[in-house]
Short mmCIF file of C-alpha atoms in Angstrom, two decimals:
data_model
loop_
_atom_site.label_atom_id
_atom_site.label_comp_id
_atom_site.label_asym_id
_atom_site.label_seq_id
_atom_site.Cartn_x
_atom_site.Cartn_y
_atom_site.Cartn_z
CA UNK A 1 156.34 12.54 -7.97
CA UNK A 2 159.20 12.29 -5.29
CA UNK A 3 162.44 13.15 -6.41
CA UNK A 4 165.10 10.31 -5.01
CA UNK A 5 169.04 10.10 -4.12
CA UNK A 6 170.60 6.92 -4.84
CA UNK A 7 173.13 6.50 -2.26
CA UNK A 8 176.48 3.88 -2.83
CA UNK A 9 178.52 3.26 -0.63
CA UNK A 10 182.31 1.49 -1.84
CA UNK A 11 185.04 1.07 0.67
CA UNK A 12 188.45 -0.35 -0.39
CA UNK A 13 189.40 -3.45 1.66
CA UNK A 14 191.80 -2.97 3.99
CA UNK A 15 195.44 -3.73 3.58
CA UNK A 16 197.45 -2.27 6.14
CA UNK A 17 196.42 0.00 9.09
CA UNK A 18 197.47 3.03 7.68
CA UNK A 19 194.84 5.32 6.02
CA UNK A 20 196.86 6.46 3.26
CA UNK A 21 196.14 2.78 1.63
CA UNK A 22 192.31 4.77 2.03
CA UNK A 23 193.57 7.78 0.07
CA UNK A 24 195.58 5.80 -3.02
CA UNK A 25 192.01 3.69 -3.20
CA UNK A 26 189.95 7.19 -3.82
CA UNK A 27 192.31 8.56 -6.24
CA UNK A 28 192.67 5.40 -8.03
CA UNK A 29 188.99 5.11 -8.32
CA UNK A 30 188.27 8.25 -8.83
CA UNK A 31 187.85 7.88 -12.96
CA UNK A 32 185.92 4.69 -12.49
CA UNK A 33 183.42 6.52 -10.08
CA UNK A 34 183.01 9.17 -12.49
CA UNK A 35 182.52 6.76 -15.83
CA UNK A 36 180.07 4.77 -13.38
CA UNK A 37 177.98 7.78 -12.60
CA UNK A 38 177.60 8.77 -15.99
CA UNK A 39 176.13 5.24 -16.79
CA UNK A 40 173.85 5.50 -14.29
CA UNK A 41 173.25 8.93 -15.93
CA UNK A 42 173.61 10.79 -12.04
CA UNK A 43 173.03 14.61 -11.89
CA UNK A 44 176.05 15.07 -9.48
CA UNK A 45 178.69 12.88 -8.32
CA UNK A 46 179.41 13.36 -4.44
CA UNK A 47 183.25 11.96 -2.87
CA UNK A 48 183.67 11.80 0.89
CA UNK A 49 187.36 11.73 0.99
CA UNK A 50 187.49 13.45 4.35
CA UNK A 51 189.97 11.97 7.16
CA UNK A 52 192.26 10.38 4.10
CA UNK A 53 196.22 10.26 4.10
CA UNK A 54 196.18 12.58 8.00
CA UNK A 55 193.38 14.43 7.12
CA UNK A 56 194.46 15.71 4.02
CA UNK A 57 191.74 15.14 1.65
CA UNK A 58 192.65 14.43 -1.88
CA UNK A 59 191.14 17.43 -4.06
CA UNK A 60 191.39 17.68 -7.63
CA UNK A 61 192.21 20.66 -9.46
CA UNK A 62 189.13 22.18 -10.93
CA UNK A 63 186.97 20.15 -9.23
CA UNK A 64 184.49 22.06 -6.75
CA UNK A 65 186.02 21.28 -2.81
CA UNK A 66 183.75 21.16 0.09
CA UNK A 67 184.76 20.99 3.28
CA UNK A 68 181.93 20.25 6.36
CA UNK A 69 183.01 21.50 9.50
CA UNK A 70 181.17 21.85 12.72
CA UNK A 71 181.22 24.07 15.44
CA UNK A 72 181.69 22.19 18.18
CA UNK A 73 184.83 20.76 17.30
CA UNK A 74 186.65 23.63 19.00
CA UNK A 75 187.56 27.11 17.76
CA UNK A 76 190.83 26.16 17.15
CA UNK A 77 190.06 22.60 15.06
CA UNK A 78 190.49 25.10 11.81
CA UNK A 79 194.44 25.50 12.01
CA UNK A 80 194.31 21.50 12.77
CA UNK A 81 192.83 20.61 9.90
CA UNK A 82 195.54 21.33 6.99
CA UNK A 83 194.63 21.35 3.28
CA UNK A 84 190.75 19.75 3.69
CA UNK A 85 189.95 22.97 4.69
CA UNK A 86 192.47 25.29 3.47
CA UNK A 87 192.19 24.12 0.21
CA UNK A 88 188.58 23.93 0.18
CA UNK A 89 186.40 26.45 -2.36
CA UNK A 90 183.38 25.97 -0.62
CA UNK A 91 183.34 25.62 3.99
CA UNK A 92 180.03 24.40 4.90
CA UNK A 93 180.07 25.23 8.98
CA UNK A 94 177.35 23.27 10.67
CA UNK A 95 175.38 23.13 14.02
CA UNK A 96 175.27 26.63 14.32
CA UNK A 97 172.11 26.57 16.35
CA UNK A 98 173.63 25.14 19.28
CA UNK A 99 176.22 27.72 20.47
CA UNK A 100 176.07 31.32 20.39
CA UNK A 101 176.35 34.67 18.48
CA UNK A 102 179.47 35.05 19.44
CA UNK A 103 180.74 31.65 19.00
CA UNK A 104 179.62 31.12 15.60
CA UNK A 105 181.07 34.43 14.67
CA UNK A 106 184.55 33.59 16.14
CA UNK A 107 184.90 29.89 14.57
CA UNK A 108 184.00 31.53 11.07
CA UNK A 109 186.84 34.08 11.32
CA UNK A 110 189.21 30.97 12.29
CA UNK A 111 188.13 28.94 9.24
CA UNK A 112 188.65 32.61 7.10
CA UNK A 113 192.01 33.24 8.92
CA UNK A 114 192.76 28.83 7.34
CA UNK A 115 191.23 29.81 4.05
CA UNK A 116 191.06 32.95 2.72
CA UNK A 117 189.34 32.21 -0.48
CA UNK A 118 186.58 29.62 0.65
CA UNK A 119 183.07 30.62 0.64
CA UNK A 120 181.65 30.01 3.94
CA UNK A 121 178.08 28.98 4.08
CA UNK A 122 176.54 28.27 7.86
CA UNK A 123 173.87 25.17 6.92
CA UNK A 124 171.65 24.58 10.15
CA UNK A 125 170.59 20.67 9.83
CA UNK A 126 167.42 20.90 12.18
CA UNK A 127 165.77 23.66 9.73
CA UNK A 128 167.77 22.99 6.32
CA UNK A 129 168.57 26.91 6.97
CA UNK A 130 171.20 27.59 4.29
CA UNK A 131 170.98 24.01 2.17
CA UNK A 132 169.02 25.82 -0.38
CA UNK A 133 172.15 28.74 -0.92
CA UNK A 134 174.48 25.42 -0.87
CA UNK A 135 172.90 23.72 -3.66
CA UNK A 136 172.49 26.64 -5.86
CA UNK A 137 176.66 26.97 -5.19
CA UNK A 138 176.87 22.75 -6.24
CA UNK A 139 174.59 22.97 -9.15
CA UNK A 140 176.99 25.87 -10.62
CA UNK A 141 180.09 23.27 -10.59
CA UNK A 142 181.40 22.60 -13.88
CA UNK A 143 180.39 19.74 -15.44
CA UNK A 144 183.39 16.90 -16.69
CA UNK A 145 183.43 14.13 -18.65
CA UNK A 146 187.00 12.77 -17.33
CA UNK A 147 189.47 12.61 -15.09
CA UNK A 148 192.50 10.96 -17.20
CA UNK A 149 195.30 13.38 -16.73
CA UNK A 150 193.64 16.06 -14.24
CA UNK A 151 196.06 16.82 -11.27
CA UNK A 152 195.54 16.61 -7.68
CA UNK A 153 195.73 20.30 -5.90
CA UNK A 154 198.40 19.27 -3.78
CA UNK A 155 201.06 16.50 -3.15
CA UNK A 156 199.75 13.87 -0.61
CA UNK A 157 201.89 13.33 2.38
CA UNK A 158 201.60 9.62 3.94
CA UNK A 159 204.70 8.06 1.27
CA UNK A 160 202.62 4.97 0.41
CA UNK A 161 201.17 5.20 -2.39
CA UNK A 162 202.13 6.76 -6.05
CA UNK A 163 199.95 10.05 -4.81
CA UNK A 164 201.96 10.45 -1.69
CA UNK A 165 205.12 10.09 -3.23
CA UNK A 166 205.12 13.01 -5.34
CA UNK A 167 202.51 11.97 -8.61
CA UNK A 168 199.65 14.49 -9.20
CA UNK A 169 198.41 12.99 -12.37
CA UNK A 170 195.55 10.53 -12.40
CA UNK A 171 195.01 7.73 -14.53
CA UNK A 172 195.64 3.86 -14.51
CA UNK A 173 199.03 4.14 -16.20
CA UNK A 174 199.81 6.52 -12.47
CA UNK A 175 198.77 3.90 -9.88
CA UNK A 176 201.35 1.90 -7.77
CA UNK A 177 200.92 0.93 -4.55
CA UNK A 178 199.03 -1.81 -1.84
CA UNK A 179 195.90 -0.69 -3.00
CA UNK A 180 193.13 -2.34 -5.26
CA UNK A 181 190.53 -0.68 -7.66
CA UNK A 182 186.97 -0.82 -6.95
CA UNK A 183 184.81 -3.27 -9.01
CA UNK A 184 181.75 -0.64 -9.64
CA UNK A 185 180.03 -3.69 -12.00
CA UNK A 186 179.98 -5.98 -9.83
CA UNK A 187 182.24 -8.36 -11.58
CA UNK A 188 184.73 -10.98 -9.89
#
């Protein structure tokens, strides 16, 4: 028997051409997501939230962070980042197998000089080199059954939305802003 991934993709519908409208539609939805995966009785629940509100990347306290980075952006592309990566628990540094020793070695000690405290793991895509080590790191996340009340790790910058102007708290009662929830049932 084959194991499978389910794969959903929701995107918030535009309302203005700033991103941050992106980030105040993950955080919103963030609870919704969570109660939906449950339903659908999921083994993990995966956000993409990279390249929200200037790169900032909404994380939520207690919540296992991963950052995906590759090494051809540039060995300086860690300190331009900001709090995706230095926030992050776990870097995963990618394409490896396409520049050097050396170069590989010297982007990891940027993205350690960023963060500190994040595990790095080098994943090569071509031969799934490391994807077993990152799984085993996943599969030890805690588990939750909600996200009323849990606070965001850091204040969002854009000044759009409720997140960005200060609020670190999620739940419904904490939403303002141009943003609309996701319908996850399918209902109009």
């Amino acid at each position: 028997m084959r194991n499978t991934i389910q794969l959903t993709i929701f995107r918030s519908r535009p309302v203005s051409p700033e991103d941050s409208v992106l980030t105040t539609f993950f955080v919103s939805n963030i609870e919704e997501a969570l109660r939906w995966a449950k339903e659908k009785k999921f083994d993990f629940l995966i956000t993409e939230s990279a390249g929200l509100c200037n790169r900032c990347s909404p994380h939520i306290k207690d919540v296992l962070a991963i950052c995906v980075i590759d090494n051809l952006s540039g060995v300086n592309t860690p300190k331009k980042i900001g709090p995706m990566l230095k926030l992050a628990d776990i870097v995963v540094i990618t394409k490896g197998d396409i520049v050097s020793q050396a170069e590989r070695e010297v982007f990891a000690y940027r993205v350690r000089q960023v963060n500190p405290r994040g595990m790095i793991v080098q994943i090569n895509g071509v031969t799934g080199q490391g994807s077993f080590y990152l799984a085993k790191l996943v599969e030890k996340a805690s588990t939750l059954e909600t996200l009323q009340g849990a606070t965001l790790r850091f204040t969002m910058p854009g000044a759009l939305c409720s997140y960005c102007l200060g609020e670190r708290k999620i739940g419904d009662d904490k939403q303002i802003g141009v943003s609309k929830l996701v319908n996850f049932r399918g209902e109009e």
